[in-house]
mmCIF file of C-alpha atoms in Angstrom:
data_model
loop_
_atom_site.group_PDB
_atom_site.id
_atom_site.type_symbol
_atom_site.label_atom_id
_atom_site.label_comp_id
_atom_site.label_asym_id
_atom_site.label_seq_id
_atom_site.Cartn_x
_atom_site.Cartn_y
_atom_site.Cartn_z
ATOM 1 C CA MET L 25 -87.617 -165.448 210.523
ATOM 2 C CA THR L 26 -88.744 -164.548 206.673
ATOM 3 C CA LEU L 27 -85.640 -162.494 205.900
ATOM 4 C CA ASN L 28 -86.769 -158.428 204.074
ATOM 5 C CA PRO L 29 -85.551 -158.366 200.321
ATOM 6 C CA VAL L 30 -82.777 -155.967 199.235
ATOM 7 C CA LEU L 31 -83.267 -152.204 199.639
ATOM 8 C CA VAL L 32 -79.803 -151.648 198.917
ATOM 9 C CA ASN L 33 -76.441 -152.933 197.421
ATOM 10 C CA ALA L 34 -73.046 -151.636 197.215
ATOM 11 C CA LEU L 35 -71.099 -152.200 194.719
ATOM 12 C CA ARG L 36 -67.118 -152.591 194.621
ATOM 13 C CA GLY L 37 -66.584 -152.681 189.994
ATOM 14 C CA SER L 38 -69.593 -153.892 189.274
ATOM 15 C CA ILE L 39 -69.621 -157.006 191.733
ATOM 16 C CA VAL L 40 -72.569 -156.639 195.022
ATOM 17 C CA GLU L 41 -69.989 -156.475 197.507
ATOM 18 C CA SER L 42 -72.732 -155.754 200.612
ATOM 19 C CA MET L 43 -76.159 -155.492 200.298
ATOM 20 C CA HIS L 44 -78.981 -154.116 203.281
ATOM 21 C CA ARG L 45 -82.031 -155.605 203.898
ATOM 22 C CA GLY L 46 -84.847 -153.232 205.030
ATOM 23 C CA ALA L 47 -88.580 -153.170 204.779
ATOM 24 C CA ILE L 48 -90.185 -150.043 203.979
ATOM 25 C CA ALA L 49 -93.583 -148.642 205.058
ATOM 26 C CA ILE L 50 -96.228 -146.145 202.192
ATOM 27 C CA VAL L 51 -99.810 -144.984 203.863
ATOM 28 C CA ASP L 52 -102.065 -143.262 203.095
ATOM 29 C CA ALA L 53 -104.329 -140.977 205.357
ATOM 30 C CA ASP L 54 -107.324 -143.536 205.817
ATOM 31 C CA GLY L 55 -104.862 -145.858 206.808
ATOM 32 C CA ALA L 56 -104.282 -147.791 203.333
ATOM 33 C CA VAL L 57 -101.766 -149.979 202.242
ATOM 34 C CA HIS L 58 -99.927 -148.039 199.250
ATOM 35 C CA THR L 59 -96.980 -150.113 199.583
ATOM 36 C CA ALA L 60 -95.512 -152.905 201.395
ATOM 37 C CA THR L 61 -91.526 -153.702 201.007
ATOM 38 C CA GLY L 62 -91.114 -156.541 203.817
ATOM 39 C CA ASP L 63 -92.144 -157.145 207.431
ATOM 40 C CA ILE L 64 -94.025 -154.163 207.879
ATOM 41 C CA GLU L 65 -95.292 -155.037 210.899
ATOM 42 C CA ARG L 66 -93.125 -155.278 212.883
ATOM 43 C CA PRO L 67 -91.990 -153.105 215.728
ATOM 44 C CA VAL L 68 -89.081 -151.266 215.352
ATOM 45 C CA PHE L 69 -87.376 -147.882 217.324
ATOM 46 C CA PRO L 70 -87.927 -144.885 215.339
ATOM 47 C CA ARG L 71 -85.817 -143.317 216.819
ATOM 48 C CA SER L 72 -85.555 -139.706 216.183
ATOM 49 C CA ALA L 73 -87.116 -140.087 212.259
ATOM 50 C CA VAL L 74 -90.705 -139.872 214.964
ATOM 51 C CA LYS L 75 -89.238 -135.335 216.563
ATOM 52 C CA VAL L 76 -92.258 -133.513 213.907
ATOM 53 C CA LEU L 77 -94.714 -136.418 215.599
ATOM 54 C CA GLN L 78 -93.018 -134.761 219.403
ATOM 55 C CA ALA L 79 -92.290 -131.606 218.819
ATOM 56 C CA LEU L 80 -96.689 -130.768 218.170
ATOM 57 C CA PRO L 81 -97.029 -130.734 221.560
ATOM 58 C CA LEU L 82 -94.622 -127.114 221.466
ATOM 59 C CA VAL L 83 -97.294 -125.980 219.114
ATOM 60 C CA GLN L 84 -100.427 -127.824 219.685
ATOM 61 C CA SER L 85 -99.792 -125.832 223.879
ATOM 62 C CA GLY L 86 -100.038 -122.877 222.707
ATOM 63 C CA ALA L 87 -96.429 -122.796 223.874
ATOM 64 C CA ALA L 88 -95.091 -121.666 220.923
ATOM 65 C CA GLU L 89 -96.808 -118.492 220.616
ATOM 66 C CA ARG L 90 -96.735 -117.987 224.358
ATOM 67 C CA PHE L 91 -93.102 -117.458 223.249
ATOM 68 C CA GLY L 92 -92.652 -116.265 220.409
ATOM 69 C CA LEU L 93 -91.092 -119.436 218.437
ATOM 70 C CA VAL L 94 -89.929 -118.605 215.004
ATOM 71 C CA ASP L 95 -89.484 -120.858 211.633
ATOM 72 C CA GLU L 96 -86.001 -121.402 212.312
ATOM 73 C CA GLU L 97 -86.844 -122.027 216.152
ATOM 74 C CA LEU L 98 -90.362 -124.302 215.150
ATOM 75 C CA ALA L 99 -87.611 -126.524 212.145
ATOM 76 C CA LEU L 100 -85.223 -126.832 215.198
ATOM 77 C CA ALA L 101 -87.428 -128.332 217.612
ATOM 78 C CA CYS L 102 -88.048 -131.222 214.597
ATOM 79 C CA ALA L 103 -84.377 -131.276 214.371
ATOM 80 C CA SER L 104 -81.157 -134.043 214.598
ATOM 81 C CA HIS L 105 -79.348 -131.112 213.770
ATOM 82 C CA GLY L 106 -74.908 -131.297 213.442
ATOM 83 C CA GLY L 107 -74.326 -128.475 216.216
ATOM 84 C CA GLU L 108 -72.891 -126.022 213.928
ATOM 85 C CA PRO L 109 -73.087 -121.852 215.278
ATOM 86 C CA ARG L 110 -76.070 -121.564 214.287
ATOM 87 C CA HIS L 111 -78.508 -124.873 215.397
ATOM 88 C CA ALA L 112 -76.411 -123.757 219.277
ATOM 89 C CA GLU L 113 -77.757 -119.732 218.993
ATOM 90 C CA THR L 114 -80.825 -120.667 217.673
ATOM 91 C CA ALA L 115 -81.139 -122.781 220.055
ATOM 92 C CA ALA L 116 -79.803 -120.558 223.213
ATOM 93 C CA GLY L 117 -82.628 -117.918 221.819
ATOM 94 C CA MET L 118 -85.552 -120.536 221.797
ATOM 95 C CA LEU L 119 -84.079 -121.252 225.718
ATOM 96 C CA ALA L 120 -83.744 -117.171 226.822
ATOM 97 C CA LYS L 121 -87.758 -116.855 225.456
ATOM 98 C CA ALA L 122 -88.468 -119.391 227.770
ATOM 99 C CA GLY L 123 -86.601 -117.233 230.247
ATOM 100 C CA VAL L 124 -84.639 -120.469 230.917
ATOM 101 C CA ASP L 125 -80.535 -121.180 229.773
ATOM 102 C CA ALA L 126 -78.956 -124.599 228.764
ATOM 103 C CA GLN L 127 -78.803 -125.723 231.744
ATOM 104 C CA ALA L 128 -82.468 -126.025 231.805
ATOM 105 C CA LEU L 129 -81.619 -129.193 228.963
ATOM 106 C CA GLU L 130 -81.626 -132.760 229.682
ATOM 107 C CA CYS L 131 -80.044 -134.604 226.539
ATOM 108 C CA GLY L 132 -76.837 -134.298 227.289
ATOM 109 C CA THR L 133 -73.325 -133.130 225.502
ATOM 110 C CA HIS L 134 -71.567 -134.113 222.550
ATOM 111 C CA TRP L 135 -69.108 -133.012 220.465
ATOM 112 C CA PRO L 136 -70.722 -131.347 216.912
ATOM 113 C CA TYR L 137 -70.949 -133.995 214.122
ATOM 114 C CA HIS L 138 -70.429 -131.245 212.309
ATOM 115 C CA ASP L 139 -66.540 -131.495 211.053
ATOM 116 C CA GLY L 140 -66.115 -128.060 210.733
ATOM 117 C CA SER L 141 -67.485 -127.310 213.636
ATOM 118 C CA ILE L 142 -65.528 -128.884 216.157
ATOM 119 C CA LYS L 143 -62.388 -128.306 214.481
ATOM 120 C CA VAL L 144 -64.156 -124.646 215.604
ATOM 121 C CA LEU L 145 -64.467 -125.110 219.049
ATOM 122 C CA ALA L 146 -60.815 -127.292 219.273
ATOM 123 C CA ALA L 147 -59.250 -124.110 217.554
ATOM 124 C CA ALA L 148 -60.736 -122.037 220.307
ATOM 125 C CA GLY L 149 -59.974 -124.153 223.303
ATOM 126 C CA ALA L 150 -63.819 -124.770 224.115
ATOM 127 C CA SER L 151 -66.231 -127.522 225.179
ATOM 128 C CA PRO L 152 -69.018 -128.435 223.664
ATOM 129 C CA SER L 153 -72.671 -127.662 225.731
ATOM 130 C CA ALA L 154 -76.039 -129.229 226.350
ATOM 131 C CA LEU L 155 -76.990 -127.092 222.904
ATOM 132 C CA HIS L 156 -74.146 -128.693 220.429
ATOM 133 C CA ASN L 157 -76.505 -131.700 221.232
ATOM 134 C CA ASN L 158 -77.885 -133.037 217.616
ATOM 135 C CA CYS L 159 -81.321 -132.908 220.156
ATOM 136 C CA SER L 160 -81.037 -130.029 221.752
ATOM 137 C CA GLY L 161 -83.523 -128.136 219.612
ATOM 138 C CA LYS L 162 -86.302 -131.044 220.578
ATOM 139 C CA HIS L 163 -85.182 -130.555 223.711
ATOM 140 C CA ALA L 164 -85.367 -127.058 223.601
ATOM 141 C CA GLY L 165 -88.773 -127.540 222.517
ATOM 142 C CA PHE L 166 -89.411 -129.739 225.203
ATOM 143 C CA VAL L 167 -88.488 -127.081 227.346
ATOM 144 C CA CYS L 168 -91.155 -124.675 225.793
ATOM 145 C CA VAL L 169 -93.768 -126.972 227.152
ATOM 146 C CA GLY L 170 -92.712 -127.240 230.590
ATOM 147 C CA CYS L 171 -92.108 -123.920 231.724
ATOM 148 C CA LEU L 172 -95.632 -123.059 229.820
ATOM 149 C CA MET L 173 -96.833 -125.838 232.281
ATOM 150 C CA ALA L 174 -95.326 -124.401 235.179
ATOM 151 C CA ALA L 175 -96.224 -120.830 234.167
ATOM 152 C CA ASP L 176 -100.304 -122.465 234.446
ATOM 153 C CA ARG L 177 -100.066 -124.615 237.159
ATOM 154 C CA GLY L 178 -97.919 -121.391 238.451
ATOM 155 C CA ALA L 179 -95.041 -124.112 239.665
ATOM 156 C CA ASP L 180 -91.876 -122.878 240.172
ATOM 157 C CA VAL L 181 -89.835 -123.628 236.593
ATOM 158 C CA ARG L 182 -86.733 -125.463 237.545
ATOM 159 C CA GLY L 183 -87.979 -127.665 239.904
ATOM 160 C CA PHE L 184 -90.553 -128.492 237.598
ATOM 161 C CA LEU L 185 -88.505 -129.172 234.346
ATOM 162 C CA ARG L 186 -85.961 -131.312 236.147
ATOM 163 C CA GLY L 187 -86.871 -134.846 235.016
ATOM 164 C CA TYR L 188 -88.845 -133.489 232.072
ATOM 165 C CA VAL L 189 -87.288 -136.989 229.813
ATOM 166 C CA GLN L 190 -88.934 -139.512 232.309
ATOM 167 C CA PRO L 191 -91.664 -141.186 231.031
ATOM 168 C CA ASP L 192 -94.200 -139.742 233.892
ATOM 169 C CA HIS L 193 -93.264 -136.358 233.974
ATOM 170 C CA PRO L 194 -96.032 -134.386 232.700
ATOM 171 C CA VAL L 195 -94.238 -132.816 229.621
ATOM 172 C CA MET L 196 -92.581 -136.432 228.658
ATOM 173 C CA ARG L 197 -96.562 -137.666 229.112
ATOM 174 C CA GLU L 198 -97.882 -135.064 226.901
ATOM 175 C CA VAL L 199 -95.192 -135.872 224.288
ATOM 176 C CA THR L 200 -96.287 -139.813 224.446
ATOM 177 C CA ALA L 201 -99.932 -138.978 224.228
ATOM 178 C CA SER L 202 -98.742 -137.369 220.895
ATOM 179 C CA LEU L 203 -96.888 -140.026 219.364
ATOM 180 C CA GLU L 204 -99.556 -142.710 220.127
ATOM 181 C CA SER L 205 -102.262 -140.419 218.919
ATOM 182 C CA THR L 206 -100.947 -140.205 215.100
ATOM 183 C CA THR L 207 -99.764 -143.562 214.897
ATOM 184 C CA GLY L 208 -103.008 -144.712 216.214
ATOM 185 C CA TYR L 209 -100.394 -147.802 217.856
ATOM 186 C CA ARG L 210 -101.205 -148.562 222.454
ATOM 187 C CA LEU L 211 -97.829 -147.291 223.401
ATOM 188 C CA ALA L 212 -98.632 -148.643 226.830
ATOM 189 C CA ASP L 213 -98.449 -152.291 225.292
ATOM 190 C CA ALA L 214 -95.134 -151.086 222.638
ATOM 191 C CA ALA L 215 -91.746 -152.238 224.303
ATOM 192 C CA ARG L 216 -90.180 -149.053 225.119
ATOM 193 C CA GLY L 217 -86.062 -148.105 225.784
ATOM 194 C CA VAL L 218 -83.830 -144.935 225.890
ATOM 195 C CA ASP L 219 -83.477 -142.735 223.078
ATOM 196 C CA GLY L 220 -80.035 -141.133 222.583
ATOM 197 C CA CYS L 221 -80.714 -137.912 224.431
ATOM 198 C CA SER L 222 -82.609 -139.224 227.510
ATOM 199 C CA ILE L 223 -86.198 -139.728 226.419
ATOM 200 C CA PRO L 224 -88.287 -143.040 225.800
ATOM 201 C CA THR L 225 -88.178 -144.645 222.991
ATOM 202 C CA TYR L 226 -90.509 -146.918 222.119
ATOM 203 C CA ALA L 227 -90.926 -149.842 219.234
ATOM 204 C CA VAL L 228 -93.644 -148.924 216.622
ATOM 205 C CA PRO L 229 -94.517 -150.457 213.630
ATOM 206 C CA LEU L 230 -93.501 -148.581 210.328
ATOM 207 C CA ARG L 231 -97.072 -149.442 209.008
ATOM 208 C CA HIS L 232 -97.917 -147.170 211.963
ATOM 209 C CA LEU L 233 -95.341 -144.356 211.463
ATOM 210 C CA ALA L 234 -95.953 -144.173 207.767
ATOM 211 C CA HIS L 235 -99.878 -143.863 209.093
ATOM 212 C CA ALA L 236 -98.895 -140.671 211.585
ATOM 213 C CA PHE L 237 -97.146 -139.890 208.345
ATOM 214 C CA ALA L 238 -99.689 -139.190 206.164
ATOM 215 C CA LYS L 239 -101.987 -137.783 208.921
ATOM 216 C CA VAL L 240 -99.096 -134.653 208.902
ATOM 217 C CA ALA L 241 -98.782 -134.837 205.490
ATOM 218 C CA THR L 242 -102.808 -134.307 205.263
ATOM 219 C CA GLY L 243 -103.727 -133.719 208.214
ATOM 220 C CA VAL L 244 -106.693 -135.772 207.740
ATOM 221 C CA GLY L 245 -107.110 -138.191 211.324
ATOM 222 C CA LEU L 246 -105.555 -135.320 213.596
ATOM 223 C CA SER L 247 -106.522 -133.614 216.220
ATOM 224 C CA ALA L 248 -108.186 -130.204 214.939
ATOM 225 C CA GLY L 249 -105.400 -128.557 216.969
ATOM 226 C CA GLN L 250 -102.352 -131.142 215.725
ATOM 227 C CA ALA L 251 -103.812 -130.668 212.055
ATOM 228 C CA VAL L 252 -103.141 -126.844 212.686
ATOM 229 C CA ALA L 253 -99.598 -127.112 214.676
ATOM 230 C CA ALA L 254 -99.017 -129.883 212.374
ATOM 231 C CA ARG L 255 -99.370 -127.590 208.947
ATOM 232 C CA ARG L 256 -96.730 -124.729 210.918
ATOM 233 C CA LEU L 257 -94.686 -127.343 211.519
ATOM 234 C CA ARG L 258 -94.706 -128.057 207.717
ATOM 235 C CA ARG L 259 -94.497 -125.210 206.497
ATOM 236 C CA ALA L 260 -91.553 -124.191 209.521
ATOM 237 C CA VAL L 261 -88.955 -126.756 208.375
ATOM 238 C CA ALA L 262 -89.933 -125.765 204.914
ATOM 239 C CA ALA L 263 -88.927 -122.098 204.750
ATOM 240 C CA ALA L 264 -85.353 -122.830 206.917
ATOM 241 C CA PRO L 265 -84.295 -126.438 205.886
ATOM 242 C CA PHE L 266 -81.128 -126.126 207.407
ATOM 243 C CA MET L 267 -82.106 -126.160 210.722
ATOM 244 C CA VAL L 268 -83.414 -129.768 210.503
ATOM 245 C CA ALA L 269 -79.344 -131.314 209.502
ATOM 246 C CA GLY L 270 -76.977 -128.774 208.330
ATOM 247 C CA SER L 271 -74.353 -128.467 206.072
ATOM 248 C CA GLY L 272 -74.101 -131.206 203.414
ATOM 249 C CA ARG L 273 -77.030 -133.543 205.548
ATOM 250 C CA PHE L 274 -79.909 -135.329 203.285
ATOM 251 C CA ASP L 275 -82.890 -133.950 204.823
ATOM 252 C CA THR L 276 -81.732 -129.863 204.813
ATOM 253 C CA ARG L 277 -80.854 -131.017 201.105
ATOM 254 C CA VAL L 278 -83.672 -132.778 199.924
ATOM 255 C CA MET L 279 -86.389 -129.705 201.610
ATOM 256 C CA GLN L 280 -83.570 -127.261 199.740
ATOM 257 C CA ALA L 281 -84.727 -128.540 197.276
ATOM 258 C CA LEU L 282 -87.927 -129.679 197.070
ATOM 259 C CA GLY L 283 -89.227 -127.229 199.702
ATOM 260 C CA GLU L 284 -93.068 -128.487 201.231
ATOM 261 C CA ARG L 285 -93.529 -131.227 198.728
ATOM 262 C CA VAL L 286 -91.431 -133.220 201.327
ATOM 263 C CA PHE L 287 -91.155 -133.770 204.858
ATOM 264 C CA CYS L 288 -88.244 -135.967 205.696
ATOM 265 C CA LYS L 289 -86.565 -137.102 208.870
ATOM 266 C CA VAL L 290 -84.448 -139.583 209.763
ATOM 267 C CA GLY L 291 -83.458 -141.173 212.863
ATOM 268 C CA ALA L 292 -80.481 -143.749 214.581
ATOM 269 C CA GLU L 293 -80.303 -147.449 213.517
ATOM 270 C CA GLY L 294 -80.898 -146.954 210.059
ATOM 271 C CA VAL L 295 -84.595 -145.500 209.808
ATOM 272 C CA HIS L 296 -86.315 -142.904 207.520
ATOM 273 C CA CYS L 297 -89.477 -140.944 207.910
ATOM 274 C CA ALA L 298 -91.159 -138.795 205.635
ATOM 275 C CA ALA L 299 -94.276 -137.065 204.743
ATOM 276 C CA LEU L 300 -95.277 -135.810 200.694
ATOM 277 C CA PRO L 301 -97.873 -133.574 201.192
ATOM 278 C CA GLU L 302 -99.396 -133.307 197.597
ATOM 279 C CA LEU L 303 -99.870 -137.425 197.676
ATOM 280 C CA GLY L 304 -101.649 -136.976 201.031
ATOM 281 C CA LEU L 305 -98.663 -140.454 201.632
ATOM 282 C CA GLY L 306 -96.790 -141.184 204.428
ATOM 283 C CA VAL L 307 -93.338 -143.138 204.628
ATOM 284 C CA ALA L 308 -91.572 -145.065 206.510
ATOM 285 C CA ILE L 309 -88.056 -147.053 206.236
ATOM 286 C CA LYS L 310 -86.318 -149.555 208.140
ATOM 287 C CA VAL L 311 -82.554 -151.001 207.063
ATOM 288 C CA ASP L 312 -82.607 -153.764 208.789
ATOM 289 C CA ASP L 313 -78.803 -153.358 209.514
ATOM 290 C CA GLY L 314 -78.862 -149.977 210.866
ATOM 291 C CA ASN L 315 -76.742 -148.315 208.583
ATOM 292 C CA ASN L 316 -78.145 -144.800 207.686
ATOM 293 C CA ALA L 317 -75.350 -143.091 205.427
ATOM 294 C CA ARG L 318 -74.974 -145.430 203.340
ATOM 295 C CA ALA L 319 -78.222 -147.650 202.965
ATOM 296 C CA VAL L 320 -81.380 -145.851 204.378
ATOM 297 C CA GLU L 321 -80.712 -141.975 202.687
ATOM 298 C CA VAL L 322 -79.684 -143.816 199.417
ATOM 299 C CA VAL L 323 -83.504 -145.878 199.167
ATOM 300 C CA MET L 324 -85.143 -142.936 200.608
ATOM 301 C CA ALA L 325 -84.108 -141.021 197.776
ATOM 302 C CA ALA L 326 -85.323 -143.897 196.055
ATOM 303 C CA VAL L 327 -88.469 -143.815 196.984
ATOM 304 C CA ILE L 328 -89.641 -140.257 196.934
ATOM 305 C CA ARG L 329 -87.130 -140.146 193.336
ATOM 306 C CA ARG L 330 -90.224 -142.801 192.351
ATOM 307 C CA LEU L 331 -93.203 -141.277 193.404
ATOM 308 C CA LEU L 332 -92.698 -137.985 192.772
ATOM 309 C CA PRO L 333 -92.894 -135.891 189.800
ATOM 310 C CA LEU L 334 -89.404 -134.232 189.587
ATOM 311 C CA GLU L 335 -88.137 -132.012 187.305
ATOM 312 C CA GLY L 336 -84.684 -129.983 186.630
ATOM 313 C CA GLU L 337 -82.398 -129.823 189.918
ATOM 314 C CA ALA L 338 -84.403 -131.308 192.256
ATOM 315 C CA ALA L 339 -84.842 -134.731 189.986
ATOM 316 C CA ALA L 340 -80.979 -134.551 189.500
ATOM 317 C CA LEU L 341 -80.496 -134.337 193.363
ATOM 318 C CA LEU L 342 -83.007 -137.316 193.966
ATOM 319 C CA GLN L 343 -81.122 -139.292 191.336
ATOM 320 C CA SER L 344 -77.748 -138.643 193.052
ATOM 321 C CA LEU L 345 -78.813 -139.408 196.272
ATOM 322 C CA ALA L 346 -79.704 -142.970 194.628
ATOM 323 C CA ASP L 347 -76.591 -144.484 193.436
ATOM 324 C CA VAL L 348 -74.539 -142.714 194.725
ATOM 325 C CA PRO L 349 -70.715 -143.281 193.655
ATOM 326 C CA LEU L 350 -68.493 -144.759 196.677
ATOM 327 C CA ARG L 351 -64.245 -143.370 196.655
ATOM 328 C CA ASN L 352 -60.785 -144.148 197.897
ATOM 329 C CA TRP L 353 -58.687 -141.490 198.878
ATOM 330 C CA ASN L 354 -57.498 -140.504 195.799
ATOM 331 C CA GLY L 355 -61.119 -139.783 194.726
ATOM 332 C CA ILE L 356 -61.202 -142.897 192.754
ATOM 333 C CA GLU L 357 -63.972 -144.156 192.007
ATOM 334 C CA VAL L 358 -64.244 -147.536 193.336
ATOM 335 C CA GLY L 359 -68.071 -148.627 192.688
ATOM 336 C CA ARG L 360 -71.964 -147.053 193.786
ATOM 337 C CA LEU L 361 -74.670 -147.145 196.115
ATOM 338 C CA GLN L 362 -77.877 -148.180 194.514
ATOM 339 C CA ALA L 363 -81.164 -149.028 195.792
ATOM 340 C CA ALA L 364 -81.909 -152.466 193.932
ATOM 341 C CA GLU L 365 -85.245 -153.393 191.945
ATOM 342 C CA ALA L 366 -87.430 -153.921 195.195
ATOM 343 C CA VAL L 367 -87.322 -149.879 196.125
#
């Protein structure tokens, strides 16, 4: 197997101490490849990077309108959030609008990713709930879709929702159909795994993932309903970028700075995808060793910086995210993370 190129160098002093290899696909809405770096045809599990694709049925089905979901709630449906109070409260609010509570969530429970929120919970002697799970907003969106389905079928809501994370549940079939139609990749033939939040995850080539995000960026190649839903979700995220990640997190910082010019979403194991509406392009990145903060975010920053004309604070932010100082516990700069020439 041919090695993918080095995308990020970790320098200690002036010497490259470590390297992170990977692949980058940049594709337009017609499916034409703008950039192919490394193997963009190898199927990879996109994990949470495709949450916007999984959230399309929330809007397209009419559930978002039926339950009166606002920008913050729609943005949270696309999120891998830090479990800060606003995140947990917003997820709870989505569920309340649909007439259920956190017991309906099947994403599991973990402590918040946000350090300050962990300390607040612990100091209060409280334990985390499913609302603190980084995927609680996505799952709250799934539950809203399920509540609408149950109402339309005259079914008992609790009974209908049970097992919504399973591949053959009506809710998950809608989510899978959305992923298949946007990527144009036949998921019945794809490798399937179980994601961290218990829903199915399907291995899809980077080229197809980038194409899907180009469709989200432009609406080209989507059904009329999907195009409306994609535009609504992009605008919601641009209006409430804090909900997508949280304090100090890459996706939030970039979208706070660039607004509707960029929709970007990281996934576990070194995957990052983005939609660039003004260019009509989609981006999909996979770092082979699965490193996120140390590698894939550096690559995404460098790609955005290369593709979009930037000025002022936005340019400075993307530069700082593509060339990151490494400091020891005394605050001394000991090296840098830098995007490599291949990016």
